PDB file of C-alpha atoms in Angstrom:
ATOM      1  CA  LEU A   5      98.333 -13.014  -8.296  1.00 93.00           C
ATOM      2  CA  LEU A   6     100.748 -15.040  -6.159  1.00 97.00           C
ATOM      3  CA  ILE A   7     101.848 -13.743  -2.827  1.00 97.00           C
ATOM      4  CA  VAL A   8     104.434 -15.644  -0.688  1.00 98.00           C
ATOM      5  CA  MET A   9     105.180 -14.375   2.822  1.00 97.00           C
ATOM      6  CA  GLU A  10     108.443 -15.672   3.959  1.00 97.00           C
ATOM      7  CA  LYS A  11     109.220 -16.664   7.635  1.00 97.00           C
ATOM      8  CA  GLY A  12     108.488 -13.768   9.986  1.00 97.00           C
ATOM      9  CA  ALA A  13     107.418 -11.333   7.287  1.00 98.00           C
ATOM     10  CA  SER A  14     104.567  -8.875   7.779  1.00 97.00           C
ATOM     11  CA  LEU A  15     102.578  -7.153   5.000  1.00 97.00           C
ATOM     12  CA  THR A  16      99.418  -5.014   4.611  1.00 97.00           C
ATOM     13  CA  ILE A  17      97.587  -5.034   1.269  1.00 96.00           C
ATOM     14  CA  VAL A  18      94.701  -2.795   0.353  1.00 95.00           C
ATOM     15  CA  GLU A  19      92.799  -3.634  -2.880  1.00 93.00           C
ATOM     16  CA  THR A  20      90.316  -1.067  -4.149  1.00 90.00           C
ATOM     17  CA  HIS A  21      88.140  -2.056  -7.189  1.00 85.00           C
ATOM     18  CA  ALA A  22      86.497   0.908  -8.814  1.00 79.00           C
ATOM     19  CA  ALA A  23      83.101   0.970 -10.316  1.00 71.00           C
ATOM     20  CA  ALA A  24      83.377  -0.663 -13.762  1.00 72.00           C
ATOM     21  CA  SER A  25      81.141  -2.414 -16.428  1.00 78.00           C
ATOM     22  CA  GLY A  26      82.047  -5.664 -18.054  1.00 86.00           C
ATOM     23  CA  LEU A  27      83.623  -8.657 -16.253  1.00 90.00           C
ATOM     24  CA  ARG A  28      86.425  -8.430 -13.674  1.00 88.00           C
ATOM     25  CA  ASN A  29      87.774 -11.851 -12.676  1.00 91.00           C
ATOM     26  CA  ILE A  30      90.386 -11.639  -9.988  1.00 90.00           C
ATOM     27  CA  GLY A  31      92.322 -14.555  -8.513  1.00 94.00           C
ATOM     28  CA  ALA A  32      94.997 -14.779  -5.781  1.00 96.00           C
ATOM     29  CA  GLU A  33      97.082 -17.547  -4.149  1.00 98.00           C
ATOM     30  CA  ILE A  34      98.514 -16.604  -0.792  1.00 98.00           C
ATOM     31  CA  VAL A  35     101.217 -18.676   1.031  1.00 98.00           C
ATOM     32  CA  LEU A  36     101.969 -17.684   4.638  1.00 98.00           C
ATOM     33  CA  ARG A  37     105.064 -19.334   5.959  1.00 98.00           C
ATOM     34  CA  THR A  38     106.023 -19.761   9.641  1.00 98.00           C
ATOM     35  CA  ASN A  39     105.185 -16.790  11.873  1.00 98.00           C
ATOM     36  CA  SER A  40     104.277 -14.502   8.968  1.00 98.00           C
ATOM     37  CA  GLN A  41     101.333 -12.113   9.052  1.00 98.00           C
ATOM     38  CA  LEU A  42      99.167 -10.625   6.294  1.00 98.00           C
ATOM     39  CA  SER A  43      96.473  -7.926   6.633  1.00 97.00           C
ATOM     40  CA  HIS A  44      94.319  -8.058   3.523  1.00 97.00           C
ATOM     41  CA  ILE A  45      91.718  -5.459   2.916  1.00 96.00           C
ATOM     42  CA  VAL A  46      89.451  -5.586  -0.243  1.00 95.00           C
ATOM     43  CA  VAL A  47      87.047  -2.909  -1.114  1.00 94.00           C
ATOM     44  CA  GLY A  48      84.685  -3.453  -4.068  1.00 91.00           C
ATOM     45  CA  ARG A  49      82.791  -0.307  -4.951  1.00 89.00           C
ATOM     46  CA  LYS A  50      79.422  -0.331  -6.576  1.00 90.00           C
ATOM     47  CA  ALA A  51      79.572  -1.521 -10.150  1.00 87.00           C
ATOM     48  CA  GLU A  52      77.361  -2.103 -13.065  1.00 88.00           C
ATOM     49  CA  GLY A  53      79.156  -5.192 -14.278  1.00 90.00           C
ATOM     50  CA  VAL A  54      80.180  -8.572 -13.028  1.00 93.00           C
ATOM     51  CA  ARG A  55      82.877  -9.019 -10.350  1.00 92.00           C
ATOM     52  CA  VAL A  56      84.242 -12.494  -9.497  1.00 94.00           C
ATOM     53  CA  GLU A  57      87.104 -12.830  -6.859  1.00 94.00           C
ATOM     54  CA  THR A  58      88.877 -16.124  -5.715  1.00 96.00           C
ATOM     55  CA  PHE A  59      91.364 -16.121  -2.840  1.00 97.00           C
ATOM     56  CA  ALA A  60      93.180 -19.326  -1.695  1.00 98.00           C
ATOM     57  CA  VAL A  61      95.243 -19.008   1.421  1.00 98.00           C
ATOM     58  CA  LYS A  62      97.553 -21.493   3.129  1.00 98.00           C
ATOM     59  CA  ALA A  63      98.911 -20.799   6.541  1.00 98.00           C
ATOM     60  CA  ALA A  64     101.911 -22.462   8.255  1.00 98.00           C
ATOM     61  CA  ARG A  65     102.680 -22.659  11.941  1.00 98.00           C
ATOM     62  CA  ASP A  66     101.953 -19.384  13.894  1.00 98.00           C
ATOM     63  CA  ALA A  67     100.956 -17.545  10.673  1.00 98.00           C
ATOM     64  CA  ARG A  68      98.001 -15.037  10.774  1.00 98.00           C
ATOM     65  CA  TYR A  69      95.765 -13.986   7.997  1.00 98.00           C
ATOM     66  CA  ASN A  70      93.623 -10.971   8.829  1.00 97.00           C
ATOM     67  CA  ALA A  71      91.171 -10.059   6.052  1.00 97.00           C
ATOM     68  CA  HIS A  72      88.265  -7.630   5.606  1.00 97.00           C
ATOM     69  CA  PHE A  73      85.912  -7.518   2.595  1.00 96.00           C
ATOM     70  CA  ALA A  74      83.868  -4.441   2.057  1.00 95.00           C
ATOM     71  CA  ASN A  75      81.562  -5.076  -0.844  1.00 94.00           C
ATOM     72  CA  PHE A  76      79.046  -2.493  -2.182  1.00 93.00           C
ATOM     73  CA  GLY A  77      77.590  -4.672  -4.834  1.00 90.00           C
ATOM     74  CA  ALA A  78      77.505  -5.119  -8.590  1.00 92.00           C
ATOM     75  CA  ARG A  79      75.135  -6.578 -11.153  1.00 92.00           C
ATOM     76  CA  LEU A  80      76.633  -9.853  -9.960  1.00 93.00           C
ATOM     77  CA  SER A  81      79.444 -10.083  -7.440  1.00 94.00           C
ATOM     78  CA  ARG A  82      81.045 -13.080  -5.854  1.00 95.00           C
ATOM     79  CA  SER A  83      83.981 -13.323  -3.546  1.00 95.00           C
ATOM     80  CA  ASP A  84      85.196 -16.852  -2.769  1.00 97.00           C
ATOM     81  CA  ILE A  85      87.789 -17.188   0.073  1.00 97.00           C
ATOM     82  CA  THR A  86      89.391 -20.457   1.158  1.00 98.00           C
ATOM     83  CA  VAL A  87      91.753 -20.572   4.076  1.00 98.00           C
ATOM     84  CA  ALA A  88      93.698 -23.702   5.024  1.00 98.00           C
ATOM     85  CA  LEU A  89      95.249 -23.534   8.561  1.00 98.00           C
ATOM     86  CA  GLU A  90      97.991 -26.067   8.124  1.00 98.00           C
ATOM     87  CA  GLY A  91     100.257 -25.397  10.966  1.00 97.00           C
ATOM     88  CA  GLU A  92      99.631 -25.297  14.747  1.00 97.00           C
ATOM     89  CA  GLY A  93      99.129 -21.847  16.098  1.00 97.00           C
ATOM     90  CA  SER A  94      97.922 -20.388  12.814  1.00 98.00           C
ATOM     91  CA  GLU A  95      94.971 -18.069  12.796  1.00 98.00           C
ATOM     92  CA  ALA A  96      92.458 -16.534  10.377  1.00 98.00           C
ATOM     93  CA  ARG A  97      90.371 -13.442  11.188  1.00 97.00           C
ATOM     94  CA  ILE A  98      87.917 -12.690   8.396  1.00 97.00           C
ATOM     95  CA  SER A  99      85.319  -9.894   8.457  1.00 97.00           C
ATOM     96  CA  GLY A 100      83.269  -7.926   6.024  1.00 96.00           C
ATOM     97  CA  VAL A 101      80.518  -5.374   5.470  1.00 96.00           C
ATOM     98  CA  SER A 102      78.050  -4.853   2.695  1.00 95.00           C
ATOM     99  CA  ALA A 103      75.738  -1.849   2.105  1.00 93.00           C
ATOM    100  CA  LEU A 104      73.573  -2.545  -0.992  1.00 94.00           C
ATOM    101  CA  GLY A 105      70.843  -0.594  -2.756  1.00 92.00           C
ATOM    102  CA  GLY A 106      69.002  -0.618  -6.093  1.00 92.00           C
ATOM    103  CA  GLU A 107      69.252  -4.048  -7.730  1.00 93.00           C
ATOM    104  CA  THR A 108      72.856  -4.830  -6.712  1.00 94.00           C
ATOM    105  CA  HIS A 109      74.141  -8.211  -5.675  1.00 95.00           C
ATOM    106  CA  ALA A 110      76.947  -9.258  -3.244  1.00 95.00           C
ATOM    107  CA  ASP A 111      78.024 -12.783  -2.336  1.00 96.00           C
ATOM    108  CA  VAL A 112      80.643 -13.765   0.031  1.00 96.00           C
ATOM    109  CA  THR A 113      81.456 -17.430   0.280  1.00 97.00           C
ATOM    110  CA  THR A 114      84.117 -18.663   2.776  1.00 97.00           C
ATOM    111  CA  HIS A 115      85.678 -22.005   3.587  1.00 97.00           C
ATOM    112  CA  VAL A 116      88.095 -22.166   6.628  1.00 98.00           C
ATOM    113  CA  ILE A 117      89.801 -25.576   6.997  1.00 98.00           C
ATOM    114  CA  HIS A 118      91.349 -26.439  10.299  1.00 98.00           C
ATOM    115  CA  ALA A 119      93.766 -29.058   8.972  1.00 97.00           C
ATOM    116  CA  VAL A 120      95.676 -29.415  12.225  1.00 96.00           C
ATOM    117  CA  GLY A 121      94.914 -28.833  15.924  1.00 94.00           C
ATOM    118  CA  HIS A 122      95.436 -25.735  18.025  1.00 96.00           C
ATOM    119  CA  THR A 123      94.378 -23.429  15.274  1.00 97.00           C
ATOM    120  CA  GLN A 124      91.861 -20.506  15.478  1.00 97.00           C
ATOM    121  CA  SER A 125      89.442 -18.702  13.263  1.00 97.00           C
ATOM    122  CA  THR A 126      86.937 -16.046  13.588  1.00 97.00           C
ATOM    123  CA  GLN A 127      84.361 -14.664  11.029  1.00 97.00           C
ATOM    124  CA  LEU A 128      82.161 -11.578  11.375  1.00 97.00           C
ATOM    125  CA  PHE A 129      79.982 -10.323   8.576  1.00 97.00           C
ATOM    126  CA  LYS A 130      77.466  -7.561   8.667  1.00 96.00           C
ATOM    127  CA  LYS A 131      75.061  -6.771   5.724  1.00 96.00           C
ATOM    128  CA  ALA A 132      72.488  -4.016   5.115  1.00 94.00           C
ATOM    129  CA  ALA A 133      70.237  -4.320   1.960  1.00 95.00           C
ATOM    130  CA  ALA A 134      67.759  -1.881   0.532  1.00 93.00           C
ATOM    131  CA  GLY A 135      65.706  -1.526  -2.688  1.00 92.00           C
ATOM    132  CA  LYS A 136      65.791  -4.849  -4.659  1.00 94.00           C
ATOM    133  CA  SER A 137      69.306  -5.796  -3.629  1.00 95.00           C
ATOM    134  CA  ARG A 138      70.426  -9.149  -2.484  1.00 96.00           C
ATOM    135  CA  ALA A 139      73.232  -9.906   0.072  1.00 96.00           C
ATOM    136  CA  VAL A 140      74.631 -13.511   0.528  1.00 96.00           C
ATOM    137  CA  TYR A 141      77.006 -14.936   3.055  1.00 96.00           C
ATOM    138  CA  GLN A 142      77.889 -18.700   2.853  1.00 95.00           C
ATOM    139  CA  GLY A 143      80.526 -19.674   5.521  1.00 95.00           C
ATOM    140  CA  ARG A 144      81.824 -23.203   5.964  1.00 96.00           C
ATOM    141  CA  VAL A 145      84.222 -24.311   8.662  1.00 97.00           C
ATOM    142  CA  THR A 146      85.722 -27.787   8.364  1.00 97.00           C
ATOM    143  CA  VAL A 147      87.732 -29.430  11.203  1.00 97.00           C
ATOM    144  CA  ASN A 148      89.711 -32.242  10.070  1.00 97.00           C
ATOM    145  CA  GLU A 149      90.093 -35.616  11.930  1.00 95.00           C
ATOM    146  CA  GLY A 150      92.663 -35.225  14.555  1.00 94.00           C
ATOM    147  CA  ALA A 151      92.614 -31.422  14.646  1.00 95.00           C
ATOM    148  CA  ASN A 152      91.875 -31.261  18.367  1.00 96.00           C
ATOM    149  CA  GLY A 153      92.105 -27.968  20.071  1.00 95.00           C
ATOM    150  CA  SER A 154      90.695 -26.080  17.159  1.00 96.00           C
ATOM    151  CA  ASP A 155      88.707 -22.985  17.952  1.00 97.00           C
ATOM    152  CA  SER A 156      86.277 -21.461  15.417  1.00 97.00           C
ATOM    153  CA  ARG A 157      83.646 -18.704  15.718  1.00 96.00           C
ATOM    154  CA  GLN A 158      81.246 -17.467  12.936  1.00 96.00           C
ATOM    155  CA  ALA A 159      78.737 -14.675  13.200  1.00 95.00           C
ATOM    156  CA  ALA A 160      76.636 -13.202  10.309  1.00 96.00           C
ATOM    157  CA  LYS A 161      73.883 -10.613  10.654  1.00 96.00           C
ATOM    158  CA  GLY A 162      71.793  -8.749   8.178  1.00 95.00           C
ATOM    159  CA  ILE A 163      69.334  -5.863   8.294  1.00 94.00           C
ATOM    160  CA  LEU A 164      66.719  -5.455   5.730  1.00 93.00           C
ATOM    161  CA  LEU A 165      65.758  -1.846   4.724  1.00 90.00           C
ATOM    162  CA  GLY A 166      63.296  -2.579   1.953  1.00 87.00           C
ATOM    163  CA  GLU A 167      60.358  -4.929   1.440  1.00 90.00           C
ATOM    164  CA  ARG A 168      62.017  -6.390  -1.678  1.00 94.00           C
ATOM    165  CA  ALA A 169      65.501  -6.616  -0.458  1.00 94.00           C
ATOM    166  CA  GLU A 170      66.834 -10.045   0.303  1.00 95.00           C
ATOM    167  CA  ILE A 171      69.647 -11.302   2.634  1.00 96.00           C
ATOM    168  CA  ASP A 172      70.629 -14.970   2.769  1.00 96.00           C
ATOM    169  CA  LEU A 173      72.987 -16.182   5.539  1.00 96.00           C
ATOM    170  CA  LYS A 174      74.264 -19.784   5.776  1.00 95.00           C
ATOM    171  CA  PRO A 175      76.980 -20.712   8.211  1.00 94.00           C
ATOM    172  CA  GLU A 176      78.035 -24.382   8.352  1.00 94.00           C
ATOM    173  CA  LEU A 177      80.191 -26.519  10.625  1.00 95.00           C
ATOM    174  CA  ILE A 178      81.684 -29.837   9.524  1.00 96.00           C
ATOM    175  CA  ILE A 179      83.572 -31.450  12.410  1.00 95.00           C
ATOM    176  CA  PHE A 180      85.536 -34.648  12.458  1.00 95.00           C
ATOM    177  CA  ALA A 181      87.403 -34.089  15.737  1.00 93.00           C
ATOM    178  CA  ASP A 182      86.190 -34.438  19.297  1.00 89.00           C
ATOM    179  CA  ASP A 183      88.077 -31.873  21.420  1.00 93.00           C
ATOM    180  CA  VAL A 184      87.093 -28.584  19.619  1.00 95.00           C
ATOM    181  CA  LYS A 185      85.313 -25.227  20.400  1.00 94.00           C
ATOM    182  CA  CYS A 186      83.060 -24.329  17.459  1.00 94.00           C
ATOM    183  CA  ALA A 187      80.132 -22.001  17.216  1.00 94.00           C
ATOM    184  CA  HIS A 188      78.124 -20.147  14.572  1.00 94.00           C
ATOM    185  CA  GLY A 189      75.059 -17.838  14.407  1.00 93.00           C
ATOM    186  CA  ALA A 190      73.113 -15.975  11.799  1.00 94.00           C
ATOM    187  CA  ALA A 191      70.185 -13.511  12.068  1.00 94.00           C
ATOM    188  CA  VAL A 192      68.368 -11.291   9.660  1.00 93.00           C
ATOM    189  CA  GLY A 193      65.815  -8.638  10.690  1.00 89.00           C
ATOM    190  CA  ASP A 194      64.619  -4.952  10.583  1.00 85.00           C
ATOM    191  CA  LEU A 195      65.660  -2.041  12.746  1.00 79.00           C
ATOM    192  CA  GLU A 196      64.625  -2.518  16.471  1.00 76.00           C
ATOM    193  CA  ALA A 197      61.307  -0.631  16.905  1.00 77.00           C
ATOM    194  CA  GLU A 198      62.207   0.105  20.625  1.00 80.00           C
ATOM    195  CA  GLN A 199      65.603   1.558  19.678  1.00 80.00           C
ATOM    196  CA  LEU A 200      64.023   3.768  16.940  1.00 78.00           C
ATOM    197  CA  PHE A 201      61.408   4.920  19.327  1.00 75.00           C
ATOM    198  CA  TYR A 202      64.079   5.829  21.996  1.00 72.00           C
ATOM    199  CA  LEU A 203      65.994   8.024  19.634  1.00 80.00           C
ATOM    200  CA  ARG A 204      62.824   9.744  18.180  1.00 75.00           C
ATOM    201  CA  ALA A 205      61.628  10.385  21.798  1.00 81.00           C
ATOM    202  CA  ARG A 206      64.795  12.374  22.292  1.00 80.00           C
ATOM    203  CA  GLY A 207      64.315  14.625  19.400  1.00 79.00           C
ATOM    204  CA  LEU A 208      65.929  12.905  16.471  1.00 80.00           C
ATOM    205  CA  PRO A 209      63.978  12.958  13.158  1.00 82.00           C
ATOM    206  CA  GLU A 210      63.084   9.348  11.976  1.00 77.00           C
ATOM    207  CA  ALA A 211      65.556   9.480   9.101  1.00 77.00           C
ATOM    208  CA  ASP A 212      68.433  10.506  11.286  1.00 77.00           C
ATOM    209  CA  ALA A 213      67.552   7.891  13.910  1.00 81.00           C
ATOM    210  CA  ARG A 214      67.463   5.178  11.205  1.00 80.00           C
ATOM    211  CA  ASN A 215      70.823   6.336   9.886  1.00 81.00           C
ATOM    212  CA  LEU A 216      72.372   6.297  13.301  1.00 82.00           C
ATOM    213  CA  LEU A 217      71.115   2.790  14.050  1.00 87.00           C
ATOM    214  CA  ILE A 218      72.268   1.401  10.693  1.00 88.00           C
ATOM    215  CA  ARG A 219      75.776   2.806  11.150  1.00 88.00           C
ATOM    216  CA  ALA A 220      75.961   1.400  14.683  1.00 88.00           C
ATOM    217  CA  PHE A 221      74.874  -2.034  13.271  1.00 91.00           C
ATOM    218  CA  LEU A 222      77.630  -2.145  10.704  1.00 93.00           C
ATOM    219  CA  GLU A 223      80.331  -0.525  12.763  1.00 92.00           C
ATOM    220  CA  ASP A 224      81.734  -3.452  14.711  1.00 91.00           C
ATOM    221  CA  ALA A 225      82.546  -5.357  11.445  1.00 94.00           C
ATOM    222  CA  VAL A 226      84.490  -2.448  10.213  1.00 94.00           C
ATOM    223  CA  LEU A 227      86.379  -2.148  13.611  1.00 93.00           C
ATOM    224  CA  GLU A 228      87.951  -5.518  12.807  1.00 94.00           C
ATOM    225  CA  ILE A 229      90.398  -3.418  10.632  1.00 94.00           C
ATOM    226  CA  ALA A 230      93.290  -2.872  12.973  1.00 92.00           C
ATOM    227  CA  ASP A 231      94.971   0.002  11.007  1.00 93.00           C
ATOM    228  CA  GLU A 232      93.130   3.168  11.936  1.00 94.00           C
ATOM    229  CA  THR A 233      93.879   4.998   8.650  1.00 94.00           C
ATOM    230  CA  ILE A 234      92.754   2.134   6.544  1.00 94.00           C
ATOM    231  CA  ARG A 235      89.625   1.717   8.722  1.00 94.00           C
ATOM    232  CA  ALA A 236      88.763   5.312   8.354  1.00 94.00           C
ATOM    233  CA  GLU A 237      89.021   5.026   4.484  1.00 93.00           C
ATOM    234  CA  VAL A 238      86.771   2.052   4.452  1.00 94.00           C
ATOM    235  CA  TRP A 239      84.354   3.624   6.747  1.00 93.00           C
ATOM    236  CA  ARG A 240      84.103   6.613   4.338  1.00 92.00           C
ATOM    237  CA  ASP A 241      83.119   4.135   1.645  1.00 91.00           C
ATOM    238  CA  VAL A 242      80.509   2.665   3.939  1.00 92.00           C
ATOM    239  CA  GLU A 243      79.069   6.096   4.720  1.00 90.00           C
ATOM    240  CA  ALA A 244      78.981   7.026   0.954  1.00 89.00           C
ATOM    241  CA  ALA A 245      77.169   3.662   0.162  1.00 89.00           C
ATOM    242  CA  LEU A 246      74.643   4.258   2.968  1.00 87.00           C
ATOM    243  CA  GLU A 247      73.845   7.857   1.823  1.00 84.00           C
ATOM    244  CA  ALA A 248      73.160   6.551  -1.709  1.00 80.00           C
ATOM    245  CA  MET A 249      70.881   3.721  -0.562  1.00 76.00           C
ATOM    246  CA  ILE A 250      68.798   5.382   2.198  1.00 68.00           C
TER     247      ILE A 250
END
C-alpha cells in the first residue's frame, strides 16, 4: 500500500484485521508532504495464524503522523513501524495497547528518526498479558547529527496477570546531537496490592476490583486516539479482549 498525503491534506485511516489463520503480510509506505496530517489506527484482533506488518513513514515540514496500534495477539504477530521526521516542525505521536491471553504473541517494534532539528515524537504503549502469552515492545529513537531542538519521549508499561506470561520492553535512544530533549522509561509489574485492597475494602469483589484496575491501566494509551467514535470502537475491542483473558 502506498499513501501520499499532499500539502495541507488531512486523512483518517482505520484498519481492522479480523481473526484469521495462515499468514497475513501487510506493508505500507506513507509519504506526508508539507503541513499534512494522517491519523492511522490499526486494530489486530486475536488470530490463530501469523500476522506481519511493516509501515514506513516519511514526514516533511510541519507534517503530523498520529498512529495507534491495538494488538490482541496471534500465534506470531509483529508490527514494524519506522518514521523519519525529515522536515522541521514535523511530529509523530505513536501509541498502542495490547491485551493478550492464552498462548498469543504481539510484538511492536518502532524506530523514529529525527533527521532534522525542531522535530517532536512521543510514544506510549501499554500491555497486559495473561496465560502463557508474550508481549514485546522495542522502541528506538535516533537523533541525527545536527538535529538540534529535537524532542522525544518514550513510555512503555506492562502488567503481568499470570505466572507464565511474559512482557519484554526495550526503549532505546541513539543521539548524535547536543541540544535535545529526550527521555524514555519502561516498567513491568503486577497490580498494586494497596490499590486492590482499597477497592476491596469498599465492597468490590476481588474479580471486579482487578478488572477495574486493569482497565484504568490501559485507558490512557487508548485516550491517545483523538476521534471519540473511533476511540469508543477500539475500547470495545479492548473490553472484549479483557473479558476473554481474565
